[in-house]
Amino acid sequence: MLQKSEQAGVFAPPAGKRRGRRAWWIAGAVAVLAGAGGYYAYGLSGATATPGLATVPVVRGDIQQTVTALGTIKPKTYVDVGTQVSGQLRKVLVAIGDGVQKGQLVAQIDPTVYQTKVIGDQAQLDNLKAQLAQQRAQLDLDKLRDDRATRLLASKAGSQDTADAAAATVRIGEAKIAALQAQIKQTQATLDGDLANLGYTKIFAPITGTVVSITSVEGQTLNANQTAPIILRVADLDTMQVWAQVAEADIPKVKVGMEVYFTTLGMPDRRFTAKVVQVLPTPDTVNDVVLYNVLIDVPNPERLLMTSMSAQVFFMLGGAKDALLVPPSAVRPLARGGSKREARNEATVRVLVNGEVQTRAVKTGLSSRTQVQITEGLKEGELVVTSADPSAQRVTRGPGMPPPPF
């Protein structure tokens, strides 16, 4: 007979029977745990459920193995056009983007000072030449007097002093002529230099190309005595050059003559093909990263490539057509064997066959960021495991593996 609990307001068995009922519940719980333990032990020894897996088929296709780098496009040939003389920039005769021919007048410095120097040099030179003519005439007269004095001395009609004086006068005249000739040469050299400086006030294009920048303006005073002032830059845009910065780890793979292709930000779908022409031996260090500059020449007949464009460069290490391909996530390089197995390109993949996962040894060939070539061990259409399905809750466990956490 049940009695009513005064505290809880519910029916409860008598005290003696409660102890028996508690023992019954404990025994039942032990039995349930024992059954669960037996089921778990069965799962450890014979579970064959296939886990949820992500798989992809082995396909055929083309693969290219590349080294990638970022680069900047520059004109292969350009010249900074400056001035060799100081003065005020009077005229700039071209604008940015204008095409120019070699020898074309592109700018002019005020020539007034240099014209004045040339006029002064020419006047001094003319004066020296006139003095030279006068001195030569005087020398001719002195030679006649010397001859007369020599004859008189020979006939006992003249004195020795007179003859000596006449001879000395001739020698003095000859020295004066030599001095004037030297002054004329010096003045001529000064005139030639000032004529050259006057010519430098006219600035001509040194190459055929396009004006890509102008750094000086009309009216600006340029001082050639300190640094060579730059007025403008002319570049040949028919051939551009990509300066690609290659990482230290990849530079041994890059060789002169290697084929490359690159894309630009403005034309991501357009591939420009070219070849490596030079690998510079001295690196640049950017944020403690060592980068080597690789130079790539590319024709630019359509003028699509412009100065300072950014380029994504791909150096072609190798390629294969109609190859068996799998994702990199499906390939596991062998951990044992060291460099010998790596040299043989040995690896393993997991293959799903009739619902079961098999580990298979394969040999790999070329690789890219998205594909790995399989040269031995797989067939087209076979399913390879790339990763476990994150949505799968059941997994197959082998002996000794702990149960999943509750």
Coordinates of C-alpha atoms in Angstrom, one line a residue:
M1 CA 0.0 0.0 0.0
L2 CA 1.4 3.4 -0.9
Q3 CA 1.7 6.2 1.5
K4 CA 1.6 9.9 0.8
S5 CA 4.8 11.9 1.2
E6 CA 4.2 14.9 3.4
Q7 CA 7.1 16.9 1.9
A8 CA 6.7 16.4 -1.8
G9 CA 3.0 15.7 -1.9
V10 CA 3.4 12.6 -4.1
F11 CA 3.0 8.9 -3.4
A12 CA 6.2 7.0 -2.5
P13 CA 6.8 3.4 -1.4
P14 CA 7.4 2.5 2.2
A15 CA 11.0 2.9 3.4
G16 CA 11.8 -0.7 3.3
K17 CA 10.5 -1.1 -0.2
R18 CA 12.3 2.0 -1.3
R19 CA 15.7 0.4 -0.6
G20 CA 14.7 -2.6 -2.7
R21 CA 13.5 -0.5 -5.5
R22 CA 16.8 1.5 -5.5
A23 CA 18.7 -1.7 -5.8
W24 CA 16.6 -2.7 -8.7
W25 CA 17.3 0.5 -10.5
I26 CA 21.1 0.2 -9.9
A27 CA 21.1 -3.4 -11.2
G28 CA 19.2 -2.3 -14.3
A29 CA 21.7 0.5 -15.0
V30 CA 24.6 -1.9 -14.7
A31 CA 22.9 -4.3 -17.2
V32 CA 22.4 -1.4 -19.7
L33 CA 26.1 -0.3 -19.4
A34 CA 27.2 -3.9 -19.8
G35 CA 25.2 -4.3 -23.0
A36 CA 26.6 -1.0 -24.4
G37 CA 30.1 -2.2 -23.7
G38 CA 29.5 -5.4 -25.5
Y39 CA 28.1 -3.5 -28.6
Y40 CA 31.1 -1.2 -28.5
A41 CA 33.5 -4.1 -28.4
Y42 CA 31.8 -5.6 -31.4
G43 CA 32.2 -2.3 -33.3
L44 CA 35.9 -2.3 -32.5
S45 CA 36.5 -5.8 -33.8
G46 CA 34.3 -5.8 -37.0
A47 CA 33.1 -2.3 -38.0
T48 CA 33.0 -2.0 -41.9
A49 CA 30.9 1.1 -42.4
T50 CA 32.4 3.2 -45.3
P51 CA 33.1 6.8 -44.1
G52 CA 31.8 9.8 -45.9
L53 CA 34.5 10.8 -48.4
A54 CA 35.1 13.5 -51.0
T55 CA 36.3 12.0 -54.2
V56 CA 37.1 13.1 -57.8
P57 CA 37.7 11.1 -60.9
V58 CA 41.0 10.8 -62.6
V59 CA 40.8 12.9 -65.8
R60 CA 42.9 13.5 -68.9
G61 CA 44.0 16.9 -69.8
D62 CA 46.9 19.3 -70.3
I63 CA 49.2 20.5 -67.5
Q64 CA 51.9 23.2 -67.3
Q65 CA 54.4 23.4 -64.5
T66 CA 55.4 27.0 -63.8
V67 CA 57.2 29.3 -61.5
T68 CA 55.2 32.5 -60.9
A69 CA 56.4 36.0 -60.1
L70 CA 55.3 39.5 -60.1
G71 CA 56.9 42.0 -62.4
T72 CA 56.8 45.6 -63.7
I73 CA 56.8 46.6 -67.4
K74 CA 59.3 49.1 -68.6
P75 CA 60.5 50.3 -72.0
K76 CA 63.6 48.3 -73.0
T77 CA 65.3 51.4 -74.4
Y78 CA 64.8 54.9 -73.1
V79 CA 66.9 58.0 -72.8
D80 CA 66.6 60.8 -70.3
V81 CA 67.2 64.0 -72.4
G82 CA 68.9 66.7 -70.5
T83 CA 71.0 69.8 -71.1
Q84 CA 74.8 70.2 -71.1
V85 CA 74.7 74.0 -70.5
S86 CA 73.0 76.2 -67.8
G87 CA 70.4 78.7 -68.6
Q88 CA 66.7 79.4 -68.9
L89 CA 64.6 76.8 -70.7
R90 CA 63.1 79.0 -73.4
K91 CA 61.0 76.4 -75.3
V92 CA 59.7 72.8 -75.0
L93 CA 58.6 71.8 -78.5
V94 CA 56.9 68.5 -77.7
A95 CA 54.3 67.1 -75.4
I96 CA 53.9 63.8 -73.6
G97 CA 52.9 61.1 -76.0
D98 CA 54.4 62.8 -79.1
G99 CA 56.4 60.6 -81.4
V100 CA 59.8 62.0 -82.2
Q101 CA 62.6 61.1 -84.7
K102 CA 66.3 60.9 -83.9
G103 CA 67.8 64.4 -84.4
Q104 CA 64.5 66.2 -84.0
L105 CA 64.6 69.5 -82.1
V106 CA 62.6 69.0 -78.9
A107 CA 63.7 72.0 -76.6
Q108 CA 65.8 75.1 -76.5
I109 CA 67.8 76.9 -73.9
D110 CA 68.2 80.8 -74.0
P111 CA 71.3 81.2 -76.2
T112 CA 72.0 84.9 -75.5
V113 CA 74.9 84.4 -73.1
Y114 CA 76.6 81.8 -75.4
Q115 CA 76.1 84.0 -78.5
T116 CA 77.9 86.8 -76.8
K117 CA 80.8 84.6 -75.8
V118 CA 81.1 83.4 -79.4
I119 CA 81.1 87.0 -80.7
G120 CA 83.9 88.0 -78.2
D121 CA 86.0 84.9 -79.0
Q122 CA 85.7 85.6 -82.7
A123 CA 86.8 89.3 -82.3
Q124 CA 89.8 88.3 -80.2
L125 CA 90.8 85.7 -82.7
D126 CA 90.6 88.2 -85.5
N127 CA 92.7 90.6 -83.5
L128 CA 95.4 88.0 -82.9
K129 CA 95.5 87.1 -86.6
A130 CA 96.0 90.7 -87.5
Q131 CA 98.8 91.0 -85.0
L132 CA 100.3 87.9 -86.5
A133 CA 100.2 89.4 -90.0
Q134 CA 101.9 92.5 -88.7
Q135 CA 104.6 90.6 -86.9
R136 CA 105.3 88.5 -90.0
A137 CA 105.8 91.7 -92.0
Q138 CA 108.1 93.1 -89.4
L139 CA 110.1 89.9 -89.4
D140 CA 110.6 90.1 -93.1
L141 CA 112.0 93.6 -92.7
D142 CA 114.2 92.5 -89.8
K143 CA 115.6 89.7 -92.0
L144 CA 116.5 92.2 -94.7
R145 CA 118.4 94.3 -92.2
D146 CA 120.2 91.3 -90.8
D147 CA 121.3 90.3 -94.3
R148 CA 122.6 93.9 -95.0
A149 CA 124.5 94.0 -91.7
T150 CA 126.0 90.6 -92.4
R151 CA 127.3 91.8 -95.9
L152 CA 128.7 95.0 -94.5
L153 CA 130.5 93.1 -91.8
A154 CA 132.0 90.8 -94.4
S155 CA 133.3 93.7 -96.5
K156 CA 134.8 95.4 -93.4
A157 CA 132.3 98.3 -93.9
G158 CA 130.1 97.4 -90.9
S159 CA 130.6 96.7 -87.2
Q160 CA 130.1 93.5 -85.4
D161 CA 127.7 95.1 -82.9
T162 CA 125.4 96.2 -85.7
A163 CA 125.4 92.7 -87.2
D164 CA 124.7 91.1 -83.9
A165 CA 121.8 93.4 -83.1
A166 CA 120.2 92.7 -86.5
A167 CA 120.4 89.0 -85.9
A168 CA 118.9 89.3 -82.4
T169 CA 116.0 91.4 -83.8
V170 CA 115.2 88.5 -86.3
R171 CA 115.1 86.0 -83.5
I172 CA 112.9 88.2 -81.3
G173 CA 110.4 88.6 -84.3
E174 CA 110.3 84.8 -84.8
A175 CA 109.5 84.3 -81.0
K176 CA 106.7 86.9 -81.2
I177 CA 105.2 85.1 -84.1
A178 CA 105.3 81.8 -82.3
A179 CA 103.6 83.4 -79.2
L180 CA 100.9 84.9 -81.4
Q181 CA 100.3 81.5 -83.1
A182 CA 99.9 79.9 -79.7
Q183 CA 97.5 82.6 -78.6
I184 CA 95.5 82.1 -81.8
K185 CA 95.3 78.3 -81.1
Q186 CA 94.1 79.0 -77.5
T187 CA 91.5 81.5 -78.7
Q188 CA 90.4 79.1 -81.4
A189 CA 89.9 76.4 -78.8
T190 CA 87.8 78.8 -76.6
L191 CA 85.8 79.7 -79.7
D192 CA 85.2 76.1 -80.5
G193 CA 84.0 75.4 -77.0
D194 CA 81.7 78.3 -76.9
L195 CA 80.3 77.4 -80.3
A196 CA 79.7 73.9 -78.9
N197 CA 77.9 75.3 -75.9
L198 CA 75.9 77.5 -78.2
G199 CA 74.9 74.4 -80.1
Y200 CA 73.9 72.7 -76.9
T201 CA 71.3 75.3 -76.3
K202 CA 69.3 73.4 -79.0
I203 CA 68.3 70.0 -77.6
F204 CA 67.6 67.2 -80.1
A205 CA 66.0 63.7 -79.6
P206 CA 68.8 61.2 -79.3
I207 CA 66.6 58.2 -80.4
T208 CA 63.4 57.6 -82.3
G209 CA 60.6 57.0 -79.9
T210 CA 57.8 58.5 -77.8
V211 CA 58.0 61.3 -75.3
V212 CA 56.9 59.5 -72.1
S213 CA 57.6 62.3 -69.5
I214 CA 58.5 65.9 -69.3
T215 CA 60.2 67.1 -66.0
S216 CA 61.1 70.7 -66.8
V217 CA 58.9 73.6 -67.8
E218 CA 59.4 76.7 -70.0
G219 CA 61.0 79.5 -68.0
Q220 CA 62.7 77.2 -65.5
T221 CA 66.4 77.9 -64.9
L222 CA 68.6 74.8 -65.3
N223 CA 72.0 74.5 -63.7
A224 CA 74.2 72.1 -65.5
N225 CA 77.2 72.7 -63.1
Q226 CA 75.6 70.7 -60.2
T227 CA 73.6 67.9 -61.7
A228 CA 72.6 67.1 -65.3
P229 CA 69.1 68.6 -65.5
I230 CA 66.6 66.3 -67.1
I231 CA 64.1 67.9 -69.4
L232 CA 62.2 64.9 -70.8
R233 CA 62.4 61.2 -71.5
V234 CA 62.1 59.5 -74.8
A235 CA 61.4 55.8 -74.9
D236 CA 61.1 53.1 -77.7
L237 CA 57.7 51.5 -76.9
D238 CA 58.0 49.0 -79.7
T239 CA 59.8 46.6 -77.4
M240 CA 59.0 46.5 -73.7
Q241 CA 60.8 44.7 -70.9
V242 CA 59.3 43.0 -67.9
W243 CA 61.3 43.1 -64.7
A244 CA 60.1 40.0 -62.8
Q245 CA 61.2 39.5 -59.2
V246 CA 61.7 35.8 -58.6
A247 CA 62.0 34.3 -55.1
E248 CA 65.3 32.9 -54.0
A249 CA 64.0 29.4 -53.8
D250 CA 62.8 29.5 -57.4
I251 CA 65.6 31.3 -59.1
P252 CA 67.7 28.1 -59.8
K253 CA 64.9 26.9 -62.0
V254 CA 64.9 30.0 -64.2
K255 CA 67.3 30.0 -67.2
V256 CA 68.1 32.4 -70.1
G257 CA 66.0 31.5 -73.1
M258 CA 63.2 30.0 -71.1
E259 CA 59.7 30.6 -72.5
V260 CA 57.4 32.6 -70.3
Y261 CA 53.9 34.1 -70.5
F262 CA 52.4 36.9 -68.5
T263 CA 49.1 38.7 -68.0
T264 CA 48.3 42.2 -66.8
L265 CA 45.7 43.6 -64.5
G266 CA 43.9 45.4 -67.3
M267 CA 44.0 42.4 -69.6
P268 CA 43.8 39.3 -67.4
D269 CA 42.5 37.1 -70.3
R270 CA 45.3 38.1 -72.7
R271 CA 48.5 36.1 -72.6
F272 CA 51.7 37.7 -73.8
T273 CA 54.5 35.3 -74.7
A274 CA 58.2 36.0 -74.5
K275 CA 61.6 34.6 -73.5
V276 CA 64.0 35.3 -70.6
V277 CA 66.9 37.4 -71.8
Q278 CA 68.8 38.0 -68.6
V279 CA 69.0 37.0 -65.0
L280 CA 70.6 39.7 -62.9
P281 CA 73.1 38.3 -60.4
T282 CA 72.6 40.9 -57.7
P283 CA 69.3 40.6 -55.8
D284 CA 67.0 43.1 -54.2
T285 CA 65.9 42.6 -50.6
V286 CA 62.3 43.6 -49.9
N287 CA 61.1 43.2 -46.2
D288 CA 64.0 40.7 -45.6
V289 CA 62.9 38.7 -48.6
V290 CA 65.6 38.1 -51.3
L291 CA 64.3 38.6 -54.8
Y292 CA 66.2 38.3 -58.1
N293 CA 65.3 40.4 -61.1
V294 CA 64.7 38.5 -64.4
L295 CA 64.5 40.5 -67.6
I296 CA 62.0 39.5 -70.3
D297 CA 61.8 41.2 -73.7
V298 CA 58.4 41.3 -75.4
P299 CA 57.4 43.0 -78.7
N300 CA 54.7 45.6 -78.4
P301 CA 53.5 46.4 -81.9
E302 CA 50.0 47.1 -80.8
R303 CA 51.2 49.4 -78.0
L304 CA 49.0 47.6 -75.5
L305 CA 51.8 47.4 -72.9
M306 CA 52.5 50.6 -71.1
T307 CA 55.2 51.8 -68.7
S308 CA 54.8 50.7 -65.1
M309 CA 52.1 48.2 -65.7
S310 CA 52.1 45.2 -63.3
A311 CA 52.5 41.7 -64.7
Q312 CA 51.8 38.2 -63.4
V313 CA 54.6 36.2 -64.9
F314 CA 54.7 32.4 -65.4
F315 CA 58.0 30.8 -66.2
M316 CA 57.4 27.5 -68.2
L317 CA 59.3 24.7 -66.5
G318 CA 57.5 22.0 -68.5
G319 CA 54.2 20.8 -69.9
A320 CA 52.4 17.6 -70.9
K321 CA 49.3 17.0 -73.1
D322 CA 46.6 14.4 -72.6
A323 CA 48.0 13.5 -69.2
L324 CA 46.3 11.7 -66.3
L325 CA 45.5 14.4 -63.7
V326 CA 44.4 14.5 -60.1
P327 CA 44.1 17.3 -57.5
P328 CA 47.2 17.9 -55.3
S329 CA 45.0 17.1 -52.2
A330 CA 44.7 13.5 -53.4
V331 CA 48.5 12.9 -53.5
R332 CA 50.5 12.0 -50.5
P333 CA 54.3 12.0 -51.0
L334 CA 56.0 9.0 -49.4
A335 CA 57.5 9.9 -46.0
R336 CA 60.1 7.2 -46.0
G337 CA 63.0 6.8 -48.4
G338 CA 64.2 10.4 -48.2
S339 CA 65.4 12.1 -51.3
K340 CA 65.7 8.9 -53.4
R341 CA 62.0 8.4 -53.4
E342 CA 61.3 12.0 -53.9
A343 CA 63.7 11.9 -56.9
R344 CA 61.7 9.0 -58.3
N345 CA 58.5 11.0 -57.7
E346 CA 56.9 8.2 -55.7
A347 CA 53.7 8.9 -53.8
T348 CA 50.4 7.3 -52.7
V349 CA 46.8 8.0 -53.3
R350 CA 43.6 6.6 -51.8
V351 CA 41.3 5.0 -54.4
L352 CA 37.6 4.2 -53.8
V353 CA 37.0 0.8 -55.3
N354 CA 33.6 -0.9 -54.8
G355 CA 32.9 1.2 -51.7
E356 CA 36.2 0.5 -50.1
V357 CA 39.2 2.8 -49.8
Q358 CA 42.5 1.4 -51.1
T359 CA 45.9 3.0 -50.7
R360 CA 47.8 2.7 -54.0
A361 CA 51.4 3.6 -54.9
V362 CA 51.8 5.9 -57.9
K363 CA 54.4 7.9 -59.7
T364 CA 53.9 11.6 -60.3
G365 CA 55.2 13.9 -63.1
L366 CA 54.6 17.6 -63.5
S367 CA 52.6 19.6 -60.9
S368 CA 50.8 22.9 -60.8
R369 CA 48.8 24.7 -58.1
T370 CA 45.6 22.8 -59.1
Q371 CA 46.8 19.6 -60.8
V372 CA 49.3 16.7 -60.4
Q373 CA 50.3 14.5 -63.3
I374 CA 50.1 10.7 -62.6
T375 CA 52.5 8.8 -64.8
E376 CA 52.0 5.3 -63.3
G377 CA 49.4 3.6 -60.9
L378 CA 46.0 5.1 -61.9
K379 CA 43.6 4.8 -64.8
E380 CA 41.2 7.4 -66.2
G381 CA 37.9 7.5 -64.4
E382 CA 39.0 5.9 -61.1
L383 CA 37.8 7.8 -58.0
V384 CA 40.5 9.2 -55.8
V385 CA 39.9 10.4 -52.3
T386 CA 40.7 14.1 -51.7
S387 CA 39.5 14.5 -48.1
A388 CA 36.9 13.3 -45.6
D389 CA 33.4 14.7 -46.0
P390 CA 33.0 17.3 -43.1
S391 CA 29.3 16.4 -42.9
A392 CA 30.0 12.7 -42.2
Q393 CA 29.4 11.7 -38.6
R394 CA 30.3 8.1 -38.6
V395 CA 33.9 6.9 -39.1
T396 CA 35.5 3.5 -39.3
R397 CA 37.8 2.8 -36.4
G398 CA 40.4 0.1 -36.1
P399 CA 41.5 -1.8 -33.0
G400 CA 43.0 0.4 -30.3
M401 CA 41.4 3.6 -31.5
P402 CA 39.4 5.4 -28.7
P403 CA 35.7 6.0 -29.1
P404 CA 34.5 9.4 -30.2
P405 CA 33.8 11.9 -27.4
F406 CA 30.2 12.1 -26.1

